[in-house]
PDB file of C-alpha atoms in Angstrom:
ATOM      1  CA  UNK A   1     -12.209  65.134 -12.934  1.00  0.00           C
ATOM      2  CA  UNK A   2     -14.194  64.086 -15.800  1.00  0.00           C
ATOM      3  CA  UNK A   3     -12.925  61.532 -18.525  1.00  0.00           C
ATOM      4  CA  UNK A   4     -12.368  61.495 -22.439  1.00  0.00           C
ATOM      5  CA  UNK A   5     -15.247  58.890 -22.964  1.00  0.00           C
ATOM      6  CA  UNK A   6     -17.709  60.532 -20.022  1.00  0.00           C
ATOM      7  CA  UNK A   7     -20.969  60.184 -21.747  1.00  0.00           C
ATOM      8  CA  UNK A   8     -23.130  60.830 -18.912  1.00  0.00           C
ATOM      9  CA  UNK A   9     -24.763  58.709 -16.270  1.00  0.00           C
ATOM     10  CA  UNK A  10     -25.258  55.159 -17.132  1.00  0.00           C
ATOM     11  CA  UNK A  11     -29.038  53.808 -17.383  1.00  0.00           C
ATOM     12  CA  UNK A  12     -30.547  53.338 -14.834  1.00  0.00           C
ATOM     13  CA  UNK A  13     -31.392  48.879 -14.148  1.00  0.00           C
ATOM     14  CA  UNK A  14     -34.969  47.707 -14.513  1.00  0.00           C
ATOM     15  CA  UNK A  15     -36.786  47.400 -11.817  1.00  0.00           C
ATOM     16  CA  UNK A  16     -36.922  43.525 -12.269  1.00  0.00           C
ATOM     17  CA  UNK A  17     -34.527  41.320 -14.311  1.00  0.00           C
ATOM     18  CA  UNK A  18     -34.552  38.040 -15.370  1.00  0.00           C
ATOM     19  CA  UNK A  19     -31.427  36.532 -16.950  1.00  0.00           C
ATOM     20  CA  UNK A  20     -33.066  33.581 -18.772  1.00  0.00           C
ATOM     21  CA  UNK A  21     -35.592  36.058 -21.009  1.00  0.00           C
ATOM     22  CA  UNK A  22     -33.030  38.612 -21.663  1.00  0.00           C
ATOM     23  CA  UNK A  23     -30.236  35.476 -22.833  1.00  0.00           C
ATOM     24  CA  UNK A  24     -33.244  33.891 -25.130  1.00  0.00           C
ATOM     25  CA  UNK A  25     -35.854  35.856 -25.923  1.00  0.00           C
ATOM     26  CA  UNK A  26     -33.764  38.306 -28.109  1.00  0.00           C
ATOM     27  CA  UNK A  27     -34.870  36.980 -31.752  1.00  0.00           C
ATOM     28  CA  UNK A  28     -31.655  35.190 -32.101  1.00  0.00           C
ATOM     29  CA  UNK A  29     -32.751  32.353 -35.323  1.00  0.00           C
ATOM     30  CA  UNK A  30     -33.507  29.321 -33.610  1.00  0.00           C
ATOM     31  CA  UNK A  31     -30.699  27.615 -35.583  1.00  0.00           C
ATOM     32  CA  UNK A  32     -27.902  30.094 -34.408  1.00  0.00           C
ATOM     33  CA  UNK A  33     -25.887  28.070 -31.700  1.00  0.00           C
ATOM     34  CA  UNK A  34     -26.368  29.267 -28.387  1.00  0.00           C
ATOM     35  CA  UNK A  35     -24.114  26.869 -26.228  1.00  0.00           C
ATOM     36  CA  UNK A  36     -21.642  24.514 -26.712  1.00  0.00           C
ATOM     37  CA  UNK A  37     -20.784  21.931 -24.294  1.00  0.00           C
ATOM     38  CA  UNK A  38     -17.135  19.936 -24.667  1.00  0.00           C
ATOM     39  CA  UNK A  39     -16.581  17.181 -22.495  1.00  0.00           C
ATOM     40  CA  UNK A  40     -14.642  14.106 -21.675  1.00  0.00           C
ATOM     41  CA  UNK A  41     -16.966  12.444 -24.645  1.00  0.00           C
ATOM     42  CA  UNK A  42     -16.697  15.217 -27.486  1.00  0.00           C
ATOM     43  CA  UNK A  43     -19.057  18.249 -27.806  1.00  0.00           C
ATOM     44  CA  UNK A  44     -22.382  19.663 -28.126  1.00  0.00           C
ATOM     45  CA  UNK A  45     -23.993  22.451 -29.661  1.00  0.00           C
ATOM     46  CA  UNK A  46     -26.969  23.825 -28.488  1.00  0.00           C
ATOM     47  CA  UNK A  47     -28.784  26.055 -30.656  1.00  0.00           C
ATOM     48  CA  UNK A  48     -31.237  28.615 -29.606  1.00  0.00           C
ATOM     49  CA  UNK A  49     -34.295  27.061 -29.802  1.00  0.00           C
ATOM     50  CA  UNK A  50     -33.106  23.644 -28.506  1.00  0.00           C
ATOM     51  CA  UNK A  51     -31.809  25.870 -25.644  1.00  0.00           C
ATOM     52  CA  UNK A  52     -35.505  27.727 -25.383  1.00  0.00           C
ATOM     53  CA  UNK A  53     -37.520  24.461 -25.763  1.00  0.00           C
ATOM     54  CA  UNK A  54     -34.965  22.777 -22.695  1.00  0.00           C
ATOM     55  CA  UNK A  55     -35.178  25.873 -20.889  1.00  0.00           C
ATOM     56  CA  UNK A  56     -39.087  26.414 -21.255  1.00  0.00           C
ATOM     57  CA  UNK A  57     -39.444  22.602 -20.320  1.00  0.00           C
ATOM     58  CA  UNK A  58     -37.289  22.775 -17.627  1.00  0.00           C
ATOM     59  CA  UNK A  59     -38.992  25.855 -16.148  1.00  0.00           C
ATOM     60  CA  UNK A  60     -42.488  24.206 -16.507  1.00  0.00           C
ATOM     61  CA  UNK A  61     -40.946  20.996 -14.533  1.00  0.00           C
ATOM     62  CA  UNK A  62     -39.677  22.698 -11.751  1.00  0.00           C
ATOM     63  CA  UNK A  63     -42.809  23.667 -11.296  1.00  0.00           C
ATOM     64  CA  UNK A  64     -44.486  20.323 -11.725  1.00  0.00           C
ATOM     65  CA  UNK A  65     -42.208  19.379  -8.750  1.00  0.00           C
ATOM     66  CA  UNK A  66     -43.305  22.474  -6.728  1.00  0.00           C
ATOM     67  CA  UNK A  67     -40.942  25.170  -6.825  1.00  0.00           C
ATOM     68  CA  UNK A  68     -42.486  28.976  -6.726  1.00  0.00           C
ATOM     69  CA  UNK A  69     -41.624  32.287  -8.243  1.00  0.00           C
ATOM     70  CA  UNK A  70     -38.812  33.728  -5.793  1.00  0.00           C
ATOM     71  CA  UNK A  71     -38.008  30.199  -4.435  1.00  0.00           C
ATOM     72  CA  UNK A  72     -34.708  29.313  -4.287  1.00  0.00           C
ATOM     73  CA  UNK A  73     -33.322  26.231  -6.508  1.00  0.00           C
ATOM     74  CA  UNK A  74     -29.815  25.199  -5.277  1.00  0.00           C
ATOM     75  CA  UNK A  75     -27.756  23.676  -7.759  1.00  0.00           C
ATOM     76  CA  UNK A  76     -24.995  21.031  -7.324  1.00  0.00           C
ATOM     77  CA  UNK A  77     -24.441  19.650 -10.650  1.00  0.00           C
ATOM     78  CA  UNK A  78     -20.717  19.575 -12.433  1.00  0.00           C
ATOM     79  CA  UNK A  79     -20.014  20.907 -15.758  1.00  0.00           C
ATOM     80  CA  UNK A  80     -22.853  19.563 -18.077  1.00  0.00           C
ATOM     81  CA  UNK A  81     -25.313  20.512 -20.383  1.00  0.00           C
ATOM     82  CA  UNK A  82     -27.840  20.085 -17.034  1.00  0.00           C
ATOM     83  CA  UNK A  83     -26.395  23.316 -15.282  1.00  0.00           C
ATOM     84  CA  UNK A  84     -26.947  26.129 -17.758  1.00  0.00           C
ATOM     85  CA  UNK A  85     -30.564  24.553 -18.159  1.00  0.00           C
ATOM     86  CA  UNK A  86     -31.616  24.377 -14.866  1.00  0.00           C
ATOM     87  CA  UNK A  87     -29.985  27.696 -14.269  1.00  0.00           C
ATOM     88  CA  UNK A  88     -31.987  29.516 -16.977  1.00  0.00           C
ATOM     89  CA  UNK A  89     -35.124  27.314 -16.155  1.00  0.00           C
ATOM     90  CA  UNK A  90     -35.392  28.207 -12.425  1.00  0.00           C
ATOM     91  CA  UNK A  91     -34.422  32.212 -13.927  1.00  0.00           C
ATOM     92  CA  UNK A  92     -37.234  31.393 -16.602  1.00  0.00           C
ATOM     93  CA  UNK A  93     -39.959  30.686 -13.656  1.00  0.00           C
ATOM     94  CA  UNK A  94     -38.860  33.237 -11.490  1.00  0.00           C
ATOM     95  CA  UNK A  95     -36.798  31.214  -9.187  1.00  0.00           C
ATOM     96  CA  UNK A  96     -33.685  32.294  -8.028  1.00  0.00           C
ATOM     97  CA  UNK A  97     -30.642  29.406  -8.922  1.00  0.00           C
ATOM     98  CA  UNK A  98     -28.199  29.230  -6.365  1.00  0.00           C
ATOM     99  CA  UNK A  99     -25.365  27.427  -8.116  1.00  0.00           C
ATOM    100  CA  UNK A 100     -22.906  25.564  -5.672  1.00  0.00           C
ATOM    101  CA  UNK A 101     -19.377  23.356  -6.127  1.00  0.00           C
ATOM    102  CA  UNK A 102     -19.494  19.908  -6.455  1.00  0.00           C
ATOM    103  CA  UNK A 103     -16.074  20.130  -5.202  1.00  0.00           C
ATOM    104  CA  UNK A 104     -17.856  20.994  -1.381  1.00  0.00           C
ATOM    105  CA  UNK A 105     -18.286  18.563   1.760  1.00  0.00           C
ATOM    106  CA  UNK A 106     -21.080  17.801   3.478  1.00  0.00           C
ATOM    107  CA  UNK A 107     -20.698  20.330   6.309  1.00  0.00           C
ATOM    108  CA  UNK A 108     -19.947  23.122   3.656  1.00  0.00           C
ATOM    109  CA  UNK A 109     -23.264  22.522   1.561  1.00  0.00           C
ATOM    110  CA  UNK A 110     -25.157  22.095   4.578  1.00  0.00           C
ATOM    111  CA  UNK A 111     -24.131  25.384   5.534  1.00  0.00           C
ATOM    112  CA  UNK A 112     -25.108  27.771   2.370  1.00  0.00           C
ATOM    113  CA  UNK A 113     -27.957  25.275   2.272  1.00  0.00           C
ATOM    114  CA  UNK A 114     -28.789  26.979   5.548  1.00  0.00           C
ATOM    115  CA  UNK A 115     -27.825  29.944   5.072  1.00  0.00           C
ATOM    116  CA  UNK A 116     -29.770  30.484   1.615  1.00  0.00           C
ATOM    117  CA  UNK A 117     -32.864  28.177   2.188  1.00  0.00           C
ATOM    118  CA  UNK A 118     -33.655  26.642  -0.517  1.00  0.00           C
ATOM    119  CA  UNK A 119     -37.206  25.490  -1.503  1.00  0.00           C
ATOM    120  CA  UNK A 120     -35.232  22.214  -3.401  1.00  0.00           C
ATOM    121  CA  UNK A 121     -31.320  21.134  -4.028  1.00  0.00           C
ATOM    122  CA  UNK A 122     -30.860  19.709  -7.182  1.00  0.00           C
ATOM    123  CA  UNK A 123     -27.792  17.489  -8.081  1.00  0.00           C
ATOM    124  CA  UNK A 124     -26.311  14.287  -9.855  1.00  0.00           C
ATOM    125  CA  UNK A 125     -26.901  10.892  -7.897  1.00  0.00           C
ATOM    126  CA  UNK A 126     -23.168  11.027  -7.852  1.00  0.00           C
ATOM    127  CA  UNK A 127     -22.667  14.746  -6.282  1.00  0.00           C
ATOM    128  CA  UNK A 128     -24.595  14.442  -3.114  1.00  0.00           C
ATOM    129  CA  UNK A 129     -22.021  14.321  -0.690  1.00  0.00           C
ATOM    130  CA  UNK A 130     -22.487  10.997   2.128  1.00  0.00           C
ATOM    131  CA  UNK A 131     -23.917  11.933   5.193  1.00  0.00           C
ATOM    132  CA  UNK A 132     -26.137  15.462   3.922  1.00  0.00           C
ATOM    133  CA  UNK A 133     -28.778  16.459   5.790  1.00  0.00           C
ATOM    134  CA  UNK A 134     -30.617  19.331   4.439  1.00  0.00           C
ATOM    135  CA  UNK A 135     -33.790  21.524   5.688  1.00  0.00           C
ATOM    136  CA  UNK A 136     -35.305  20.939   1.936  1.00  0.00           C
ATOM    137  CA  UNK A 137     -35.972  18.184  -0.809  1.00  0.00           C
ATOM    138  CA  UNK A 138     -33.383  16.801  -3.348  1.00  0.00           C
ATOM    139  CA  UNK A 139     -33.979  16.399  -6.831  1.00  0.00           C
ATOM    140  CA  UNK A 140     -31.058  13.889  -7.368  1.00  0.00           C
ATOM    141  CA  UNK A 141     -32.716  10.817  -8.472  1.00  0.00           C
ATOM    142  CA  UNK A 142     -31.516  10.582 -12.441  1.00  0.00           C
ATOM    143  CA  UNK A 143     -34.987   9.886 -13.685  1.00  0.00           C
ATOM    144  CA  UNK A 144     -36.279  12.703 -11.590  1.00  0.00           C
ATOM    145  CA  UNK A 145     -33.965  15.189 -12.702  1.00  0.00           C
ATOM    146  CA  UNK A 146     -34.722  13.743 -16.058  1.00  0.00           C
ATOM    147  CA  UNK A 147     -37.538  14.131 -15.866  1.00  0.00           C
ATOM    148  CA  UNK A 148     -38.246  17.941 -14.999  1.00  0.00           C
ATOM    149  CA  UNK A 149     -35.432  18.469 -17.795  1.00  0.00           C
ATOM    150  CA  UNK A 150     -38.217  17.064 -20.203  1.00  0.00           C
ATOM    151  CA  UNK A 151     -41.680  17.923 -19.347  1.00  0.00           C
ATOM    152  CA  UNK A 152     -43.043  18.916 -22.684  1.00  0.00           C
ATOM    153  CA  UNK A 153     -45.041  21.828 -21.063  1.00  0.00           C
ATOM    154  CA  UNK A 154     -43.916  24.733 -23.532  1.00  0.00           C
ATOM    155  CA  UNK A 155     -45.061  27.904 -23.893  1.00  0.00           C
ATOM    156  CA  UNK A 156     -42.635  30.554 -25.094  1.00  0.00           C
ATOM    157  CA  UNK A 157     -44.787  33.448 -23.077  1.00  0.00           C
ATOM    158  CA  UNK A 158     -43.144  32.674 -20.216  1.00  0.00           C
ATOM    159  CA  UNK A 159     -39.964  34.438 -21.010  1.00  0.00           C
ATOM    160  CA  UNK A 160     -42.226  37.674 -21.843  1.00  0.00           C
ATOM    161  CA  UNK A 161     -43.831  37.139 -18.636  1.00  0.00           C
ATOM    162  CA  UNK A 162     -40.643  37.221 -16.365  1.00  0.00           C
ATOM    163  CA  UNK A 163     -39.104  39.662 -18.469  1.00  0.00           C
ATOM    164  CA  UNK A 164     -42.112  42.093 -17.370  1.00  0.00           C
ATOM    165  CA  UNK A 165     -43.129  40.672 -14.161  1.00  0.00           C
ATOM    166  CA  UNK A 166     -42.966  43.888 -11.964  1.00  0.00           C
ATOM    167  CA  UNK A 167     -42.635  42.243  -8.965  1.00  0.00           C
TER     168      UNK A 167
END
């Protein structure tokens, strides 16, 4: 049976996608507000070049720190501005973010943490569960989080890069 609105096959995916170029690199102004965060504190608005420049740094961090293209960056982090960025900075460098609940135990994190080997687990000081032991390194120390959040390594190319990487 065919449909009303059959227009045909759909198109067919790229061979390679990457979520952080095709979310930012789209010419949206740079002023346009790309993300808004509302917490227990109030809200904030992240437009789209604060959210490339965060992204971008964040992507050039992870790096610093040692993660690869097609390593695996689990992420235990609750709802704050910190998630979507080093979501979209591990997409941005061709990692692959494996976001997890902060809401899991110890045994339960140290099972997908097995199960998905990842190359690093990043998290809030506060959301590593007592008694983890996991087969990779933990970005949880605030300053080192910080600090891949704002390495001032930026170079907008990247996005292009991923977006056409054909790997």
């Amino acid at each position: 049976t065919a449909s009303l609105f059959d227009i045909g096959p759909p198109a067919p995916c790229p061979a390679r996608f990457n979520l952080a170029a095709h979310a930012l690199d789209h010419h949206a102004p740079d002023d346009k507000v790309a993300l808004t965060v509302i917490g227990d504190d109030g809200a904030r608005a992240w437009t789209y070049g604060e959210m490339r420049a965060a992204v971008l740094s964040t992507a050039a961090g992870l790096a610093a720190e040692g993660l690869k293209p097609g390593d695996r960056l689990m992420i235990r982090i609750g709802n704050d501005p910190r998630f979507p960025i080093l979501f979209f900075g591990a997409n941005a460098m061709g990692a692959v973010p494996v976001p997890t609940s902060t809401q899991l135990t110890a045994g339960e994190l140290a099972r997908l943490a097995a199960d998905a080997d990842p190359a690093f687990l990043a998290c809030a000081d506060h959301d590593l569960p007592e008694g983890l032991t996991l087969p990779c390194p933990v970005l949880n120390d605030a300053a080192r989080v910080a600090a891949v959040l704002q390495v001032n390594v930026l170079d907008p190319r990247i996005l292009q890069e991923a977006r056409n990487d054909p790997q």
